[in-house]
Tab-separated table of C-alpha atoms in Angstrom:
chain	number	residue	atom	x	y	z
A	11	UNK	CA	-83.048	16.182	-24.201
A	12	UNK	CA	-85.219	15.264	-27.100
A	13	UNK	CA	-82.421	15.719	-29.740
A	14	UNK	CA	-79.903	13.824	-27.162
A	15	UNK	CA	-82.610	10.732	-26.950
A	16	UNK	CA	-83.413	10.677	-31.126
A	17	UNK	CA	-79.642	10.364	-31.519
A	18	UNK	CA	-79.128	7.639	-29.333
A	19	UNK	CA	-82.264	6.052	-30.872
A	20	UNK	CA	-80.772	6.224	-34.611
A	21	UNK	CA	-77.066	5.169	-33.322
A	22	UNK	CA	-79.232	1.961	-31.933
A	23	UNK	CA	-81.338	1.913	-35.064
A	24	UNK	CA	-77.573	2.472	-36.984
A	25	UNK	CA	-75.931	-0.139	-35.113
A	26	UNK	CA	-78.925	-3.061	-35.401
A	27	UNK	CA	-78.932	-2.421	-38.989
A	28	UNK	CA	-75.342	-2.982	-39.211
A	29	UNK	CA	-75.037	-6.247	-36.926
A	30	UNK	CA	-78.072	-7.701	-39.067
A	31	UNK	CA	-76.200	-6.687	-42.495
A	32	UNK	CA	-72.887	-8.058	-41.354
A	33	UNK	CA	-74.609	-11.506	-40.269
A	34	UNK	CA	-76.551	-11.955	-43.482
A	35	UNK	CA	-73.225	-11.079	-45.787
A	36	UNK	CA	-71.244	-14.136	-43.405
A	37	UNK	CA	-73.866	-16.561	-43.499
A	38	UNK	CA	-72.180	-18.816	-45.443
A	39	UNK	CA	-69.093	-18.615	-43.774
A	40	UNK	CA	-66.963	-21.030	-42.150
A	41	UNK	CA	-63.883	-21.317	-39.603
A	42	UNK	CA	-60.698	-23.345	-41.624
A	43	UNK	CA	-57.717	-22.970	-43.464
A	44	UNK	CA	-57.965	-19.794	-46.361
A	45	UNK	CA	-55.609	-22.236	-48.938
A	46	UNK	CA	-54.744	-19.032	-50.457
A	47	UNK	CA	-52.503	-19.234	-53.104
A	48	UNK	CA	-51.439	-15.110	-54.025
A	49	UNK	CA	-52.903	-12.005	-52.829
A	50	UNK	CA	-52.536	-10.459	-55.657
A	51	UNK	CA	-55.550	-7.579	-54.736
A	52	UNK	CA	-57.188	-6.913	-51.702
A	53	UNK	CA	-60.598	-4.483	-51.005
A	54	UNK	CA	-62.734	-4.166	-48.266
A	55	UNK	CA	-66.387	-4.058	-47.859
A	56	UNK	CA	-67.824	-1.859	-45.892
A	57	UNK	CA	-68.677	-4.498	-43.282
A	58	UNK	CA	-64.887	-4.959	-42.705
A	59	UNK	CA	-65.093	-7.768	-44.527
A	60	UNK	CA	-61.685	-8.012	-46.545
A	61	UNK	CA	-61.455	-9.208	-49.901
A	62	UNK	CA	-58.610	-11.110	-51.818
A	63	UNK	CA	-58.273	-11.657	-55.502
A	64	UNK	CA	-56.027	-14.732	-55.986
A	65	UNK	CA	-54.650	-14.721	-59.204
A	66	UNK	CA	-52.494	-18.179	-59.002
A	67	UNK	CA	-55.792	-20.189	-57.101
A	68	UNK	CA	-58.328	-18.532	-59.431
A	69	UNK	CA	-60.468	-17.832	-56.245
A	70	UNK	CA	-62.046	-14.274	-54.343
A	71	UNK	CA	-61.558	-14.575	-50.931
A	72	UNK	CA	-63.373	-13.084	-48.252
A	73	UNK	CA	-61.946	-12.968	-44.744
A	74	UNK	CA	-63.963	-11.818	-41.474
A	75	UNK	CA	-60.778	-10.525	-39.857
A	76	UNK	CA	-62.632	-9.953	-36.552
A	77	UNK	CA	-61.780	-6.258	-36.485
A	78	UNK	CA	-64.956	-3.980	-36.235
A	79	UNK	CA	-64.292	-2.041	-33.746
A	80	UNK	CA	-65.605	1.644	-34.849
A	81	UNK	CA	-62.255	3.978	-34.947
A	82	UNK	CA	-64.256	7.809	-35.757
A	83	UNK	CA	-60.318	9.240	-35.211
A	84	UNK	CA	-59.765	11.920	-37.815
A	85	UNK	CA	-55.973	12.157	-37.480
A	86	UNK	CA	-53.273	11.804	-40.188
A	87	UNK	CA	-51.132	8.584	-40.175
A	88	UNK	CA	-46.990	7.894	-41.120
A	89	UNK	CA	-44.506	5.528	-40.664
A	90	UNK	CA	-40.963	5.749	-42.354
A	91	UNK	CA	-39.043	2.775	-43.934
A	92	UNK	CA	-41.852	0.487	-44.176
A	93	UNK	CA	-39.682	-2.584	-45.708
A	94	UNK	CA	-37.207	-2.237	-42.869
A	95	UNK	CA	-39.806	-3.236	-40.245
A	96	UNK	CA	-41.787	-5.982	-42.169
A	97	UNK	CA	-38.038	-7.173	-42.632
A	98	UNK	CA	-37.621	-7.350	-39.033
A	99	UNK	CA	-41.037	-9.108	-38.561
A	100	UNK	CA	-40.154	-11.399	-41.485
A	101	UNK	CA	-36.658	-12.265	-40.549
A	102	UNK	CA	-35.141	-11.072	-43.892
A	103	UNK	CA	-33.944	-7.694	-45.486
A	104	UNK	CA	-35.773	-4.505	-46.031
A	105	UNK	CA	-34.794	-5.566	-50.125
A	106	UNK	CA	-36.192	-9.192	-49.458
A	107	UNK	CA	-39.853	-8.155	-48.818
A	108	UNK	CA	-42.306	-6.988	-51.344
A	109	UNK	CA	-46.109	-5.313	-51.297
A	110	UNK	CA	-48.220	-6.419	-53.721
A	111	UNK	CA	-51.290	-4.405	-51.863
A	112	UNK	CA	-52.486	-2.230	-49.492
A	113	UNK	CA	-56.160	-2.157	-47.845
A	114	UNK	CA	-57.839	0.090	-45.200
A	115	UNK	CA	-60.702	-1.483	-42.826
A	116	UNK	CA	-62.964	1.394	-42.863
A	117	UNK	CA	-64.497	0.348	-39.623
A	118	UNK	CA	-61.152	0.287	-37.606
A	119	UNK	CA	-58.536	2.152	-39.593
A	120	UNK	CA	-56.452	-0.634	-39.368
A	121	UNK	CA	-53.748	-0.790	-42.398
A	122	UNK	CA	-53.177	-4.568	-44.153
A	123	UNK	CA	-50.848	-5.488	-46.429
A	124	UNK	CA	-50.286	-8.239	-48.899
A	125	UNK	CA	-46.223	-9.327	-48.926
A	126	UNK	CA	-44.174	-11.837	-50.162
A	127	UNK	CA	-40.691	-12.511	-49.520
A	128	UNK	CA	-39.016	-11.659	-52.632
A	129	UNK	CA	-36.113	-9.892	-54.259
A	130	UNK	CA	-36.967	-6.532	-54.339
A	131	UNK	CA	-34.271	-5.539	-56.907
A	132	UNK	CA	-36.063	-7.669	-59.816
A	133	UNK	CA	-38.778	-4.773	-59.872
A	134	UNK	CA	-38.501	-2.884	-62.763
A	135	UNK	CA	-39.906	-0.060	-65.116
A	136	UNK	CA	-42.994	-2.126	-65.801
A	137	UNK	CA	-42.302	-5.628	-63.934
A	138	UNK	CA	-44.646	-5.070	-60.252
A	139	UNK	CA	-44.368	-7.027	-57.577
A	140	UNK	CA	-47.205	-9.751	-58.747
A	141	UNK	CA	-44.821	-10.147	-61.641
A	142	UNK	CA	-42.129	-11.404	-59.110
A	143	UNK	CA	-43.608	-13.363	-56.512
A	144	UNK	CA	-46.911	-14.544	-54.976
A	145	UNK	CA	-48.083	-12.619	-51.560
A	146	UNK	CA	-48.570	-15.194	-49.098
A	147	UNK	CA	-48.523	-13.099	-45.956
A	148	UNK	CA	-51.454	-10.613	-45.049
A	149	UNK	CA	-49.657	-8.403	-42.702
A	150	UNK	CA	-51.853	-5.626	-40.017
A	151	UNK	CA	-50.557	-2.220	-38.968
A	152	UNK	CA	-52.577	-0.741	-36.135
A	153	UNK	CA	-53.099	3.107	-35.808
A	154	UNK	CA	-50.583	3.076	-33.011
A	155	UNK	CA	-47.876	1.305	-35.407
A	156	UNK	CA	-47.605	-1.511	-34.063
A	157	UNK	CA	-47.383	-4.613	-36.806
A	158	UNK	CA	-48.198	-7.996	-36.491
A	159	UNK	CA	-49.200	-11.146	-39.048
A	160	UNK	CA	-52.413	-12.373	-39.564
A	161	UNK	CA	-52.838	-16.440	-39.133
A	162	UNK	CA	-54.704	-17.298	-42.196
A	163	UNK	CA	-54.533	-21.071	-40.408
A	164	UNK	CA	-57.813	-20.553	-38.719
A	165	UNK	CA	-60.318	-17.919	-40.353
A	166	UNK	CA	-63.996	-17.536	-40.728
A	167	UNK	CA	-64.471	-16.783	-44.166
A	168	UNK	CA	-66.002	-18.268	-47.986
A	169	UNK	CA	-64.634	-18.562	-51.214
A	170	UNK	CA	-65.760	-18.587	-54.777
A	171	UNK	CA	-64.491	-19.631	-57.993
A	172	UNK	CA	-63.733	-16.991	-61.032
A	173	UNK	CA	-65.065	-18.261	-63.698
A	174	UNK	CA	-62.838	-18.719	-67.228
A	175	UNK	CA	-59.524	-17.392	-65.779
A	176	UNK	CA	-56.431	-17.443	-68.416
A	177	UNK	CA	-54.558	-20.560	-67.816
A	178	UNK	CA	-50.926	-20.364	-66.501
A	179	UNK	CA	-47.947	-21.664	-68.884
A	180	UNK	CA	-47.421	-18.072	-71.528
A	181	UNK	CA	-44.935	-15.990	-70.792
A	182	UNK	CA	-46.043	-12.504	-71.201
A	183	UNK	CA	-45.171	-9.016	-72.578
A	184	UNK	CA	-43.569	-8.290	-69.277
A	185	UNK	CA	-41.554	-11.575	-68.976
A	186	UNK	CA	-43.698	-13.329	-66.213
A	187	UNK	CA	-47.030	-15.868	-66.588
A	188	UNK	CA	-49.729	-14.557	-67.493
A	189	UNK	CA	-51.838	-16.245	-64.837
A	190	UNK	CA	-50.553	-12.777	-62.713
A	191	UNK	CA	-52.925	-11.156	-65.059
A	192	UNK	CA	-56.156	-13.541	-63.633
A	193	UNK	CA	-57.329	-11.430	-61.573
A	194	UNK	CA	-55.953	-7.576	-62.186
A	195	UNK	CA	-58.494	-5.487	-60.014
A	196	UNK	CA	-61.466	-5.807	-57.332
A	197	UNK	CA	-64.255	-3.650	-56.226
A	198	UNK	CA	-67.084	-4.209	-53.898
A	199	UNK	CA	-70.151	-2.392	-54.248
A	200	UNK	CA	-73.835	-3.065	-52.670
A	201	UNK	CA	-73.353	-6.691	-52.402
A	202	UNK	CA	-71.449	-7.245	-55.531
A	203	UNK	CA	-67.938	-8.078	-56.495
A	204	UNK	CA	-66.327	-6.488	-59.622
A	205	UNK	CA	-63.690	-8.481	-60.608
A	206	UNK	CA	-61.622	-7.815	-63.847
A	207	UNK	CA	-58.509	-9.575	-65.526
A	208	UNK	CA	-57.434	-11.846	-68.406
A	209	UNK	CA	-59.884	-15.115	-69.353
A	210	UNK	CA	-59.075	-18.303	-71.419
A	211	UNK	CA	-62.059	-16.518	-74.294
A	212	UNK	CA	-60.678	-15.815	-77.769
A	213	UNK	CA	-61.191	-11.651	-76.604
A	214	UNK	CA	-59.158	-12.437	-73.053
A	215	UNK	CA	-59.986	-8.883	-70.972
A	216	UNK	CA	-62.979	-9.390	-68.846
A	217	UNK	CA	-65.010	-8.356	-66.154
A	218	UNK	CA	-67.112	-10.581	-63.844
A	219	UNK	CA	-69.866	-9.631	-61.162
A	220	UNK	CA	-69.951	-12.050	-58.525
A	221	UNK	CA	-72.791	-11.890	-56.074
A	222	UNK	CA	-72.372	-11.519	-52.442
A	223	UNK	CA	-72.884	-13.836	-50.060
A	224	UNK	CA	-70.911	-16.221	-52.922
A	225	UNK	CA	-73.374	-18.108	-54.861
A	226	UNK	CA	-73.331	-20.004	-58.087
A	227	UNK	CA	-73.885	-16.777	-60.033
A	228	UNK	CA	-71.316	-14.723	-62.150
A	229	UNK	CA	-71.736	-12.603	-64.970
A	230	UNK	CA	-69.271	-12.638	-67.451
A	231	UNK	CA	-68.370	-10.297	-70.200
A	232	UNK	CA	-65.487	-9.026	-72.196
A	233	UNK	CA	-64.189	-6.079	-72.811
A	234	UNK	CA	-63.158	-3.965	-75.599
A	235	UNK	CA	-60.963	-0.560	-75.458
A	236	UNK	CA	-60.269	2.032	-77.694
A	237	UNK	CA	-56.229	2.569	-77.051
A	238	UNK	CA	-55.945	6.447	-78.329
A	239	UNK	CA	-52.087	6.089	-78.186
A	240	UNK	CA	-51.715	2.478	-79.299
A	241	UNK	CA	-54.396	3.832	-82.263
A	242	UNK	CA	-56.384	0.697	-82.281
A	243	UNK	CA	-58.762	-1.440	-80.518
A	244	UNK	CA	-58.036	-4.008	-78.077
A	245	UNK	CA	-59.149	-7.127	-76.159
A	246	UNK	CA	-56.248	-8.247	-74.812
A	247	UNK	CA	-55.431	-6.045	-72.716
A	248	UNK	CA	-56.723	-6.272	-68.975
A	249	UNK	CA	-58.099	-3.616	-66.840
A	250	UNK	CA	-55.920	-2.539	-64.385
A	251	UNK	CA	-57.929	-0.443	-61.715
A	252	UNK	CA	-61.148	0.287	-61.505
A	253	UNK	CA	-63.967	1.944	-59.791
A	254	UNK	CA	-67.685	1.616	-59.390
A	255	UNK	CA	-69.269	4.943	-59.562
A	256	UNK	CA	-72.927	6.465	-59.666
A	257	UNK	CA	-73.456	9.155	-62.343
A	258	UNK	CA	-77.207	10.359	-63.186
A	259	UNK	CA	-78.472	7.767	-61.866
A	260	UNK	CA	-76.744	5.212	-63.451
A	261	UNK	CA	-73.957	2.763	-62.226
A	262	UNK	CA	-70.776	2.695	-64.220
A	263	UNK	CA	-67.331	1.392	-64.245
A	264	UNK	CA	-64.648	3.306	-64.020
A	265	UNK	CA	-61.406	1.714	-65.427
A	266	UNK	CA	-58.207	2.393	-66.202
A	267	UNK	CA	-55.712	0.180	-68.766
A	268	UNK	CA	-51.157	0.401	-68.757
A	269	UNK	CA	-50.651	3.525	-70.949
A	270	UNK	CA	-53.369	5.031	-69.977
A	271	UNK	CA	-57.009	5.210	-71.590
A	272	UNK	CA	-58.849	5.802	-68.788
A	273	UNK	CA	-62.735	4.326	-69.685
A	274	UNK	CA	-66.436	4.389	-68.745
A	275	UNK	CA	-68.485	1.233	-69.068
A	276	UNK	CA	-72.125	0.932	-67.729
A	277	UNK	CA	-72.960	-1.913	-65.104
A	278	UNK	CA	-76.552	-2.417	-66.679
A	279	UNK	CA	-74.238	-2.997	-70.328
A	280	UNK	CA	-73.143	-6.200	-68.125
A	281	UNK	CA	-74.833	-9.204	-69.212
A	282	UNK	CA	-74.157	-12.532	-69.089
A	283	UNK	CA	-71.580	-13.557	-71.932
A	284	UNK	CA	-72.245	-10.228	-73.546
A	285	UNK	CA	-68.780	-8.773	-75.048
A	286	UNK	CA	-69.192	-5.135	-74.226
A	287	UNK	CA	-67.006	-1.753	-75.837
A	288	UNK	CA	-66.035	0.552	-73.086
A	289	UNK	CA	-65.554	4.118	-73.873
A	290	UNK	CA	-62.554	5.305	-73.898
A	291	UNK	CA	-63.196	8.993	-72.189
A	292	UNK	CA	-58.714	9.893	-72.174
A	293	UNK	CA	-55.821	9.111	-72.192
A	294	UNK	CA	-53.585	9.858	-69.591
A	295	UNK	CA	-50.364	9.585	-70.900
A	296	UNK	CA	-48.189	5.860	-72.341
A	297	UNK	CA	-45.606	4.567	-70.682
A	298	UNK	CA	-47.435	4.061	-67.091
A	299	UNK	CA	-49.413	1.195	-65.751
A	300	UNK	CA	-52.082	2.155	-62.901
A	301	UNK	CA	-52.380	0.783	-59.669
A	302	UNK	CA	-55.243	1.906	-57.574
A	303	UNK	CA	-58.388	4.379	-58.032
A	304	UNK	CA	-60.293	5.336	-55.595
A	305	UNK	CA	-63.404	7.842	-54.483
A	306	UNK	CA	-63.331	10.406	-51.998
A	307	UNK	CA	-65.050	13.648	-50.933
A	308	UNK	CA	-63.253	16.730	-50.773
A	309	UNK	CA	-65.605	18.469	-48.528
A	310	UNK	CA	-68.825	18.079	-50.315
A	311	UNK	CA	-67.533	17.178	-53.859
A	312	UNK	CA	-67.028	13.893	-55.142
A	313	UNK	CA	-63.537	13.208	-56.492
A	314	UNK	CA	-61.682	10.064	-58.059
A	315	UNK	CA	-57.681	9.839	-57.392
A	316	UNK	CA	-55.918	7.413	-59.281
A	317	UNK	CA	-51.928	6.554	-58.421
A	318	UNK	CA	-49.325	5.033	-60.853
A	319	UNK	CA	-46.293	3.275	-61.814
A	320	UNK	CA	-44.384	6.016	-63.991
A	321	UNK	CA	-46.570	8.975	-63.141
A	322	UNK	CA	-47.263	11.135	-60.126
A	323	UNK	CA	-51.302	11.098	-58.811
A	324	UNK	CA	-54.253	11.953	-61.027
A	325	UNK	CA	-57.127	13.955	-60.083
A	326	UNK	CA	-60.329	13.572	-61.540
A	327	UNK	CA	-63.404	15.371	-61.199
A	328	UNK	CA	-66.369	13.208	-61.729
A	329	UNK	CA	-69.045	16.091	-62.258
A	330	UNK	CA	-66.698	16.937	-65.650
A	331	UNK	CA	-67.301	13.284	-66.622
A	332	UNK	CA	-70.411	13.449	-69.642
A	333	UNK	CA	-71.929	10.348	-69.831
A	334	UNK	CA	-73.784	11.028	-73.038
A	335	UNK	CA	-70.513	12.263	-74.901
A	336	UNK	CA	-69.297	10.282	-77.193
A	337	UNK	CA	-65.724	8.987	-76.625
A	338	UNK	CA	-62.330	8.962	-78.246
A	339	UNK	CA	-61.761	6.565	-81.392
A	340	UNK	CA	-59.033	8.192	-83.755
A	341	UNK	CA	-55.888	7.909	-82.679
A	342	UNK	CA	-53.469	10.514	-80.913
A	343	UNK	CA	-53.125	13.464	-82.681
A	344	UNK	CA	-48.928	13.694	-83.607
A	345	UNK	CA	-46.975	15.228	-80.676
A	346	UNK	CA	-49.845	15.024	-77.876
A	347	UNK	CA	-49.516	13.050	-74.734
A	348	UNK	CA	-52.705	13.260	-73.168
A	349	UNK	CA	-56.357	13.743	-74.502
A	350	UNK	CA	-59.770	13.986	-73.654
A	351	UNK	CA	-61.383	14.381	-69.970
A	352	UNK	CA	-59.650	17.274	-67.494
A	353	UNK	CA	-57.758	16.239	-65.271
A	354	UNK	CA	-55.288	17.477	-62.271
A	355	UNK	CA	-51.863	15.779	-61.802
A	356	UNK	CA	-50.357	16.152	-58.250
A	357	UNK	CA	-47.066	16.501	-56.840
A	358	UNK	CA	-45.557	13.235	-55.442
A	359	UNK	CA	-43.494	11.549	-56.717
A	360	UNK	CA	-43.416	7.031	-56.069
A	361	UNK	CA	-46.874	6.490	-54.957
A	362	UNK	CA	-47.929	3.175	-55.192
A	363	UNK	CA	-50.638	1.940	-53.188
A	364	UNK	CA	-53.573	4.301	-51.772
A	365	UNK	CA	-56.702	3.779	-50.052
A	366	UNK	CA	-58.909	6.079	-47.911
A	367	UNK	CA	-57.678	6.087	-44.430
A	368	UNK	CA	-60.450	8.304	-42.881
A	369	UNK	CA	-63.184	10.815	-43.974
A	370	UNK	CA	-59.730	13.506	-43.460
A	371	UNK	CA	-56.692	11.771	-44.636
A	372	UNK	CA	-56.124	9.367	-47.619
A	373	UNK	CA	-53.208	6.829	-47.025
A	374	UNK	CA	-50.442	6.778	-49.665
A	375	UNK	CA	-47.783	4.124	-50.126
A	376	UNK	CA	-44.535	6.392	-51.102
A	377	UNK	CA	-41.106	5.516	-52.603
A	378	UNK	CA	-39.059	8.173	-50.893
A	379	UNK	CA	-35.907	10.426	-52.429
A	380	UNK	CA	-33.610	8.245	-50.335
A	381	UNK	CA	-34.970	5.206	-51.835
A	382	UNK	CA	-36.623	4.130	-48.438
A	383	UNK	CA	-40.789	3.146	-48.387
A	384	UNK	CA	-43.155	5.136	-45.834
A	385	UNK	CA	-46.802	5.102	-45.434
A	386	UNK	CA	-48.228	8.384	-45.388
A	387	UNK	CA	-51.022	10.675	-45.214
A	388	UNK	CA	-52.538	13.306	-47.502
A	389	UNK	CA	-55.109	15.971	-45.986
A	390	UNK	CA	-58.267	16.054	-48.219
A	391	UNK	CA	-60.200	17.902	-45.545
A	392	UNK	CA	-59.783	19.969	-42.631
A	393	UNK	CA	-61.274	19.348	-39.260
């Protein structure tokens, strides 16, 4: 009886905590239009707050979708041809829709998506759907499957400028503006915003930290990489996913840049205006642009998954990751594809988006062998 009335005592405790959290992170909030230009990235915080990098508006968005409602289920999740049913919804083609991004509430389970209406067949071997169009629909898919849009008319949410973002007009490498490249990933951790992408600075890859609730303060820094297979260093090139992640006691970022050095850079390295050198810990093979990385537990050990544009998942094991090492800065040795950290690769073949679904499955977004899109599940632990 004891136990039974110290666990409802913490769940209370648990629950007050939360409520008190969630009110201070949406004090600034208001109910109006979110003038969001493109969703070009999407995160949520742990609050179920959702965030959205806007590449075009030069803005991070957060949205208070009114969906906290705890969902503890542990089950696995799949629906087949995913374009044919936002189609439907959308009054166009299954090849007339495109996802830019996928996000998991963590409180509810519930699935969102960032889609345009778009041609589908102007996706290539490195053009992505922010290339093509911008998102202008946030679209919800319940655990039931059930889909429906989400009225961005009338939201409680704030806003705040990214500071320095490239200005639009230059065509880039992949034949679209490079405005797309604003805003390339976000991450939310303890009240902060990572943001990284391309600036209007002389060394154009950055990486802010934007305080939340949204104030006046964001630190700004660029970012160097050592580019094993391009065999030089680089500022110009963006981060592409990334990942904040605790090792000995320290904070670091996680990153990962198209063809594929896959970096470590330290939060407390982070200073205002301060151009910082990532290191460059492998490379994961060229000819591949990540998408999404993301931290899970399988059972009781920490693991990083990353998914791709021209490769199948990678596996990373953070306890292999040495922080004091120092890290790659000659070029690829002749005839080698990868270098550097271990890693696993998976089998799977088209995966796109992921995102933790629940503490048992992680959601995948997968091109199938007949060319159709499902959403998916993969077991990381067993009941």
């Amino acid at each position: 009886m004891k136990k039974f009335i110290l666990s409802l005592l913490f769940l209370a405790v648990g629950c007050l905590a939360f409520a008190e959290n969630y009110e201070e992170l949406t004090k600034n909030f208001t109910t109006g239009k979110a003038a969001i230009q493109s969703m070009s990235v999407l995160t949520f915080g742990p609050e179920g707050i959702l965030f959205v990098g806007d590449s075009k508006g030069g803005n991070i968005y957060a949205l208070d979708l009114n969906d906290r409602e705890k969902n503890e289920s542990t089950e696995r999740f799949a629906m087949e041809d995913v374009e044919t049913k936002l189609g439907s919804a959308l009054g166009v083609g299954p090849k007339e829709v495109l996802i830019h991004d996928m996000a998991v509430n963590p409180i509810s389970q519930n699935i969102y998506l960032a889609v345009s209406r778009a041609d589908a067949m102007q996706l290539g071997y490195w053009r992505m759907a922010n290339d093509i169009a911008n998102a202008t629909i946030l679209i919800k898919i319940k655990p039931d499957g059930s889909m429906e849009e989400v009225s961005l008319e009338s939201i409680y949410h704030s806003y705040a400028e990214v500071p320095k973002v490239i200005e639009p007009g230059t065509e880039s490498w992949r034949k679209s503006d490079y405005r797309t490249d604003a805003i390339t990933d976000i991450a939310y951790d303890d009240r902060k915003l990572y943001v990284a992408g391309l600036s209007n600075e002389e060394f154009a890859s950055a990486l802010r930290i934007m305080d939340f609730p949204f104030n006046k303060k964001t630190s700004y820094s660029t970012i160097e990489v050592y580019h094993v297979a391009h065999k030089k260093w680089e500022t110009e090139a963006p981060i592409r996913t990334l990942v904040p992640y605790t090792m000995n006691g320290q904070k670091y970022i996680l990153a990962g840049y198209t063809c594929t050095p896959f970096v470590s850079i330290p939060v407390n390295d982070l200073k205002p205006g301060k151009h910082v050198v990532s290191k460059t810990l492998a490379e994961f093979g060229s000819g591949n642009m990540p998408i999404d990385i993301i931290s899970y537990k399988s059972g009781d050990q920490p693991m990083l998954l990353m998914s791709n544009s021209n490769k199948t998942l990678i596996r990373i094991n953070p306890a292999k990751i040495d922080v004091g090492e120092k890290g790659l800065t000659e070029p690829m040795p002749e005839g080698a594809y990868t270098i550097g950290l271990d890693h696993d690769v998976l089998s799977g073949q088209g995966i796109t988006q992921i995102d933790n679904l629940n503490s048992n499955n992680i959601l995948l977004l997968q091109r199938q062998p007949n060319g159709t899109l499902a959403l998916r599940s993969m077991r990381i632990r067993r009941s």
